[in-house]
XYZ file of C-alpha atoms in Angstrom:
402
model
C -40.127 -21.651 18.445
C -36.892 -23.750 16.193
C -36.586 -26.729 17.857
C -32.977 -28.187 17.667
C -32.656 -32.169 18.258
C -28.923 -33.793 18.557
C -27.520 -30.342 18.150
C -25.105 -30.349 21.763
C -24.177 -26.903 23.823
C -22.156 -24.983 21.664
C -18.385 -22.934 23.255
C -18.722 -19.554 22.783
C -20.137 -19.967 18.839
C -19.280 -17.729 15.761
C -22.071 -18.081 13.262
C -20.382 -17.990 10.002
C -22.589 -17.412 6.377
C -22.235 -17.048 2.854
C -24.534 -16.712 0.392
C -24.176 -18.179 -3.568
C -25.786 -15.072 -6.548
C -25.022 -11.800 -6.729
C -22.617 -11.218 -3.417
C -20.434 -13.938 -4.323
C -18.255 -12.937 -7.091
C -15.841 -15.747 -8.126
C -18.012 -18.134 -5.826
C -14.931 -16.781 -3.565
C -17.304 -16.433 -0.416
C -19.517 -19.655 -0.405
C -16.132 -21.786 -1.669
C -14.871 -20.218 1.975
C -18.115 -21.931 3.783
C -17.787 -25.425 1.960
C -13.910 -25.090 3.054
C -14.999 -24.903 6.803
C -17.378 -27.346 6.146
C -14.980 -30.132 4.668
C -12.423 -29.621 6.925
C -13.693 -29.257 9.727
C -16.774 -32.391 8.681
C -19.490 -30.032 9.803
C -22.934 -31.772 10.802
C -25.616 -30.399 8.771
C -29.071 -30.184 11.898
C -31.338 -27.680 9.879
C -32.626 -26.746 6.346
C -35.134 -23.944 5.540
C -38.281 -24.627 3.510
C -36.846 -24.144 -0.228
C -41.215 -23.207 -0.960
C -41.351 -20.018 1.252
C -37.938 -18.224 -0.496
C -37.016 -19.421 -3.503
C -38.177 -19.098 -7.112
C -37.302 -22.584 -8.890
C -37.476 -20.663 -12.261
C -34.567 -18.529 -11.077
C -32.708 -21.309 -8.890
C -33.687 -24.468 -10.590
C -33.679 -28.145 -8.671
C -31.331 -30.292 -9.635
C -31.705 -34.239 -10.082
C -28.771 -36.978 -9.458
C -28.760 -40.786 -9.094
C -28.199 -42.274 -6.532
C -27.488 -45.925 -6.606
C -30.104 -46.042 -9.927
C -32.560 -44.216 -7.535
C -33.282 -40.681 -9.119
C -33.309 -37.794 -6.158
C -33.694 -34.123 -6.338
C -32.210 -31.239 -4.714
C -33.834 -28.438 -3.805
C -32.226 -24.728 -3.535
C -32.201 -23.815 -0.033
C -30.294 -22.921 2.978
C -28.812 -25.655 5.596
C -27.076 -24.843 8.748
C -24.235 -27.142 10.160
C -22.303 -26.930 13.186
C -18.795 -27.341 13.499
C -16.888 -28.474 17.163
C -13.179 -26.915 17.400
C -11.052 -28.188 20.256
C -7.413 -27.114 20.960
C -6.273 -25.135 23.889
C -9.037 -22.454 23.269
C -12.136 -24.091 21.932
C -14.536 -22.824 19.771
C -17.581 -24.077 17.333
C -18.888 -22.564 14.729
C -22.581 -22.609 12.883
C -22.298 -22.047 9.623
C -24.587 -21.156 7.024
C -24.532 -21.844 3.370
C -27.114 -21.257 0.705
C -28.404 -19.234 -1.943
C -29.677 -16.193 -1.892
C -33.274 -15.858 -1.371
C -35.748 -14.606 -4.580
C -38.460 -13.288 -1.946
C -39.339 -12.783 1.768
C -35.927 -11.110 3.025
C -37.579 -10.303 5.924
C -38.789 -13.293 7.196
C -35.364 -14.910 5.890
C -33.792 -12.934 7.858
C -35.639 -13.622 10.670
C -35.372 -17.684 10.711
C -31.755 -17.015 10.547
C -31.363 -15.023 13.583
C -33.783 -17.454 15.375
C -31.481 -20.390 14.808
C -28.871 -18.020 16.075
C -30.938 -17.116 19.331
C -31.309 -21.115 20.196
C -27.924 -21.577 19.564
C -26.457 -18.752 21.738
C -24.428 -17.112 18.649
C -21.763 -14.525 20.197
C -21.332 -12.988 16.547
C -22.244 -13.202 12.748
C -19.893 -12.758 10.334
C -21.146 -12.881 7.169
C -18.323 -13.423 3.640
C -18.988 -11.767 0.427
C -17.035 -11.154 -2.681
C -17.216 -8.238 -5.250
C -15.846 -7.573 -8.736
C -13.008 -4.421 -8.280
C -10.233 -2.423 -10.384
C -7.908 -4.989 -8.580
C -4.852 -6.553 -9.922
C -4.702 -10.366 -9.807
C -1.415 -10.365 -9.393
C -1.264 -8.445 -5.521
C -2.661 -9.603 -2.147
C -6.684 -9.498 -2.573
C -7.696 -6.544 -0.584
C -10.659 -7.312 2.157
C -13.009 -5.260 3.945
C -14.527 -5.542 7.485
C -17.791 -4.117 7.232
C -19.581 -3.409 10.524
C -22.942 -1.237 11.298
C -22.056 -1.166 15.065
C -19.187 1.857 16.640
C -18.111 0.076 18.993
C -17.248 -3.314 17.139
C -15.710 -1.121 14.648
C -13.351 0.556 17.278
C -12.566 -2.727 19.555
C -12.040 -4.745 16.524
C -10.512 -2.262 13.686
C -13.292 -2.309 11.439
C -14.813 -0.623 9.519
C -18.010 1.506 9.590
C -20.581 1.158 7.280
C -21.412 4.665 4.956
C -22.417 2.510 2.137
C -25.411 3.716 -0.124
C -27.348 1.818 -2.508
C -28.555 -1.623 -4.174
C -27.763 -4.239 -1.594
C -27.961 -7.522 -1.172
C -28.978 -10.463 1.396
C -25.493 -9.684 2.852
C -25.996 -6.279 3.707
C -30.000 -7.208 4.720
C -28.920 -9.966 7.309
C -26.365 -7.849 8.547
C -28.628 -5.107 9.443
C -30.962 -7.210 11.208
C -28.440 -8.573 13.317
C -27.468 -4.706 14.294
C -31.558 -4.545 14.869
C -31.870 -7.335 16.969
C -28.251 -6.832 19.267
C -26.054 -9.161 17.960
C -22.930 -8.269 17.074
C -22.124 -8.581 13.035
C -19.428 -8.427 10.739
C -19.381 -8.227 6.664
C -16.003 -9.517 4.990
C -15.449 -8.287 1.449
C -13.029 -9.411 -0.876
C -12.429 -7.384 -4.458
C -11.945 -9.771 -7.306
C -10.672 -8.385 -10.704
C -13.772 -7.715 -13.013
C -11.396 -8.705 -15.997
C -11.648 -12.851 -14.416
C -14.521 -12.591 -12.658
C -15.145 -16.098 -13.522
C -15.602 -18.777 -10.621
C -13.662 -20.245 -8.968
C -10.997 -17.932 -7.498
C -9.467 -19.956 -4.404
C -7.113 -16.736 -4.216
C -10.078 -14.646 -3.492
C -11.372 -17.660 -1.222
C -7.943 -18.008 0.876
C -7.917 -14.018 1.599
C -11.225 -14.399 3.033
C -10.171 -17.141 5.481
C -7.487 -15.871 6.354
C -9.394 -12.293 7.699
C -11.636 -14.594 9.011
C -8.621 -16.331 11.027
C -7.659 -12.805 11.985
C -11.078 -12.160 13.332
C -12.204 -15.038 15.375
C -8.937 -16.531 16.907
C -8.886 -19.778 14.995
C -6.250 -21.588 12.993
C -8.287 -22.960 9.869
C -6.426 -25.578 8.090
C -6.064 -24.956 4.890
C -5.384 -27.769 2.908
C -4.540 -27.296 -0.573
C -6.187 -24.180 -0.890
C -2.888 -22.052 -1.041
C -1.557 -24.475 -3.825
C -4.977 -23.901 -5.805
C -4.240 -19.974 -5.390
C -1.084 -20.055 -6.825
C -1.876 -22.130 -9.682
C -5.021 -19.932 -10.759
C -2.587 -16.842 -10.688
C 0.274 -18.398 -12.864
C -2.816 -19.575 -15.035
C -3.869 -16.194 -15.132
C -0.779 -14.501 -16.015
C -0.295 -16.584 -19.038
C -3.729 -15.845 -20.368
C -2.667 -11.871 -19.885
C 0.439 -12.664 -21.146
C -1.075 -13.478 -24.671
C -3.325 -10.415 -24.974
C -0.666 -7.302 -24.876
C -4.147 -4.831 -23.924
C -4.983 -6.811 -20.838
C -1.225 -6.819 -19.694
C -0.882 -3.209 -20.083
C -4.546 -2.846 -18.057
C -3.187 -4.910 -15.611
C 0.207 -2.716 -15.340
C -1.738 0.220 -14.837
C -3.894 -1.473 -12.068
C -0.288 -2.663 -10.567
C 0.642 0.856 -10.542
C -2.252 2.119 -8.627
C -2.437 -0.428 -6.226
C 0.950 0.484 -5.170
C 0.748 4.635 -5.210
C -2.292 3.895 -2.682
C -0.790 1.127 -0.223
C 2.652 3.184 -0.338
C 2.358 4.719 3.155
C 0.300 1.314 4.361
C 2.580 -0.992 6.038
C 1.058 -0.096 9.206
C 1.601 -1.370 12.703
C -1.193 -3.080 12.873
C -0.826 -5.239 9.447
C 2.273 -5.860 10.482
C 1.212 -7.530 13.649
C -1.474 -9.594 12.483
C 0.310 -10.813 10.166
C 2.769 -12.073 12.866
C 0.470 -13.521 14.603
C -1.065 -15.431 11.827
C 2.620 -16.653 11.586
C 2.869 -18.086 15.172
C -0.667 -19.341 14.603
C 0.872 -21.688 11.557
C 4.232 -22.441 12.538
C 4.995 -25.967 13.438
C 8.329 -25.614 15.098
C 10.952 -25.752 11.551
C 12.800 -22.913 10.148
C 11.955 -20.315 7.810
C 9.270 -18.016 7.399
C 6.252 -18.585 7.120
C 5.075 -19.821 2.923
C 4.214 -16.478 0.726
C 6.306 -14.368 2.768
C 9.527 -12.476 1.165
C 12.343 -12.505 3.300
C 15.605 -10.276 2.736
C 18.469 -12.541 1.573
C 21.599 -13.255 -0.400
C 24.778 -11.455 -1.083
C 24.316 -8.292 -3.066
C 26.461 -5.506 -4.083
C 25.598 -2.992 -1.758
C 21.945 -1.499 -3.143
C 20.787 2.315 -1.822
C 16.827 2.654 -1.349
C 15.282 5.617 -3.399
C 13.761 8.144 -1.342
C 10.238 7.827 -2.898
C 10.330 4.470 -2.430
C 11.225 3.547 -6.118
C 13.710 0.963 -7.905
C 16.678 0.112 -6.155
C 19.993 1.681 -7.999
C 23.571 0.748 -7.055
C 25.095 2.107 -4.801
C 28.164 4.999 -5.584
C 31.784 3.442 -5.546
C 34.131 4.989 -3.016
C 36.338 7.171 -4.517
C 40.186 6.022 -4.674
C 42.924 8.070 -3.475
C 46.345 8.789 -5.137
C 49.148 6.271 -4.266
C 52.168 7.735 -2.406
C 55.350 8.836 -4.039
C 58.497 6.061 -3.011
C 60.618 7.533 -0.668
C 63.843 8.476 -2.900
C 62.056 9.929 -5.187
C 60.106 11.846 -2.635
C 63.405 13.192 -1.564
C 64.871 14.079 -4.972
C 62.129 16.057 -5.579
C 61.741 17.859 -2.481
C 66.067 18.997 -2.738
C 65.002 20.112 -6.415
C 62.356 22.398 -5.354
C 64.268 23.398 -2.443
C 67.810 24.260 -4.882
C 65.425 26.368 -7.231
C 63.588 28.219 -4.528
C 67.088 29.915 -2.719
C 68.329 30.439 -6.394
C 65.068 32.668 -6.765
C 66.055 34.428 -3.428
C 69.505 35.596 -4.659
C 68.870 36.781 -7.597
C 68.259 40.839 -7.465
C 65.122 41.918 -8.087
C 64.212 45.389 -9.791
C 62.544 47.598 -7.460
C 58.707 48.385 -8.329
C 57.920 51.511 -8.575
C 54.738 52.517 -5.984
C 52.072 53.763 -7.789
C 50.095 56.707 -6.299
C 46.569 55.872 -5.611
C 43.935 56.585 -7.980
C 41.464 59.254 -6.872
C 38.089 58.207 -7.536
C 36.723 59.182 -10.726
C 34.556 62.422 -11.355
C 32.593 63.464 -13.833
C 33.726 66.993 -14.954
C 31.764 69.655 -16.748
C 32.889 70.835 -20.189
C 35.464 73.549 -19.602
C 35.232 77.388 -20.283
C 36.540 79.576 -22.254
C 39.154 81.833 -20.481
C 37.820 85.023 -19.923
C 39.064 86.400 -17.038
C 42.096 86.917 -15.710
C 41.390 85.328 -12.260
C 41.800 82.221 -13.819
C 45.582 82.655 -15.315
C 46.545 80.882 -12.231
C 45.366 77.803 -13.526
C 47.643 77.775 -16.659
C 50.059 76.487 -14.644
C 48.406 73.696 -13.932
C 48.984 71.611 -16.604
C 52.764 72.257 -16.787
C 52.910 70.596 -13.056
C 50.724 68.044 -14.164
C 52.952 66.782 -16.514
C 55.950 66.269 -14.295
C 53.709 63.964 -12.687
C 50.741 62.328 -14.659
C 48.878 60.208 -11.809
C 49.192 63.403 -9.273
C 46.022 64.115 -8.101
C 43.960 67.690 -10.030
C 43.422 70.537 -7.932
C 39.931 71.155 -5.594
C 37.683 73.848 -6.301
C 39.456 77.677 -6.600
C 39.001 80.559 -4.551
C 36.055 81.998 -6.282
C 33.719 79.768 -4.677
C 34.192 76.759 -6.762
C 31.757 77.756 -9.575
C 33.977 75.545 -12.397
C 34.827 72.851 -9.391
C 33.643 69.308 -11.395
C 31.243 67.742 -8.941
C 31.376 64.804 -7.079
């Protein structure tokens, strides 16, 4: 049985952990622990045995002075507890170490015992991985959950994961196994500066954190930090014209996918994170775009693309001045009646024109019965658009056909 002396009754306590090696890109995750830590002056009250986990060929001691005294430090794993006050208090135990070499298991374990003594609510445990992610957008991050229901109440996600893991994903399942609630934060950090620190990386995981428990966590100059590694950054991609155009094509990805994102629920928590941090003054709250100045009218592309101006109205023609409005009006009046008075040749009516038929060649005339239609022609000709007889009396064997 853990025995805990000094350590008080805890409020309703989030244990909080993050583990330095290989689920810690950018030391993004365990920089979020020390944050809490300094801040908040947490009050280290347990360390595990560095013997039972940890290979010192692999995670070597370290030696320091100490007012000419030489002292070591051992790898391990120390808890510290944290009080919050305010209007709705509540501490935190967090845990901050390296990831074991050996003996998961019984790591595990000794973790979730602490957690038992202490009354722990919930486990949330940070981690950072290397991504295709641009440096220059919001670092996306992940909650990770093994348990439906958290998932659902708390708009997680479900783990479907498969393959290597780490002491993140190991802890988390033996907090599933043993009934207490846990949660897995994930931050992407570009593989192309994957070197630590990244306090970018580090504020996007405290601020999902914020999101998650229902604390304001000061900050400090950690948003400062952020923007200084980015600008930093951009210069160094600014000098090698292959890793700019890498990370245009990540920029262009990034946004295809979070096109149809802006979802209610971002949208909400990130107000909320707003009232959280405002301290009564104007403005929005700091990283935060707001829609402003005096433009020239702009028209938003349906797909969402550039901005292009918008069409100018069309003018119309200026009126004519009255006099000459009038002069021209008597003008066209005078030349219309002289139009009427002149006399105007009659037009002949033309006939209408029978519909075309084909005809057959004609035959020769060899009998009689057909001297009738000599005459034909001669009345024709008095009248060229008169219609041409139907068929004869015969039957209409030489009728043309219709």
């Amino acid at each position: 049985m853990i025995e805990l002396a000094g350590v008080p009754e805890l409020i309703d306590p989030v244990m909080v952990a993050a583990f330095e090696g290989w689920n810690d890109a950018g030391d993004a995750a365990s920089t979020a622990v020390a944050h809490l830590d300094r801040e908040w002056k947490g009050e280290v009250f347990a360390a595990l045995d560095a013997e039972d986990y940890y290979d010192f060929q692999v995670n070597r001691p370290t030696v320091w002075l100490d007012g000419g005294v030489r002292k070591i430090t051992w790898p391990t794993t120390r808890l510290s507890v944290i009080r919050v006050g305010g209007d709705n208090p509540r501490d935190l135990v967090l845990v901050r170490g390296i990831e074991p070499s050996m003996r998961w298991r019984s790591f595990c374990n000794e973790i979730l015992g602490f957690a038992h003594e202490l009354g722990v609510e919930m486990v949330v445990i940070l981690g950072a991985l290397l991504g295709d992610t641009p440096h220059t957008r919001p670092v996306p991050v992940s909650g990770i959950t093994s348990d439906p229901d958290l998932a659902r109440t708390m708009d997680l996600e479900e783990t479907r994961y498969e393959g290597p893991t780490g002491i993140v994903g190991i802890l988390q399942e033996a907090c599933t196994h043993a009934g207490v609630p846990a949660v897995s934060l994930w931050a992407a950090v570009p593989h192309y500066v994957s070197q630590p620190p990244n306090p970018k990386a580090t504020l996007a995981l405290l601020n999902r954190l914020e999101d998650l428990i229902g604390l304001r966590i000061p900050l400090g100059e950690l948003p400062e930090d952020a923007r200084a590694w980015q600008l930093g950054v951009d210069q160094l991609a600014a000098e090698d014209s292959e890793v700019a155009e890498y990370v245009q094509t990540l920029e262009e990805a990034r946004d295809t996918a979070e096109l149809p994102e802006a979802s209610g629920e971002a949208i909400a928590r990130e107000f909320e994170r707003y009232l959280r941090r405002r301290d009564g003054g104007p403005g929005g709250p700091p990283g935060v775009a707001t829609d402003g100045g005096e433009g020239g009218g702009f028209l938003r592309e349906p797909g969402g693309g550039l901005n292009r101006p918008s069409k100018p109205q069309r003018s119309e023609p200026s009126p004519e001045p009255p006099l000459e409005q009038q002069e021209r009006q008597s003008t066209e009046q005078e030349a219309t009646e002289r139009e009427a008075d002149e006399p105007k040749p009659p037009v002949p009516e033309r006939a209408k024109e029978p519909p075309k038929r084909k005809r057959r060649p004609p035959k020769k005339e060899t009998r009689e019965a057909e001297a009738p239609e000599a005459e034909a022609p001669e009345a024709r000709a008095a009248d060229p658009e008169a219609p041409e007889p139907g068929p004869g009396a015969d039957g209409g064997k030489d009728a043309p056909e219709d």
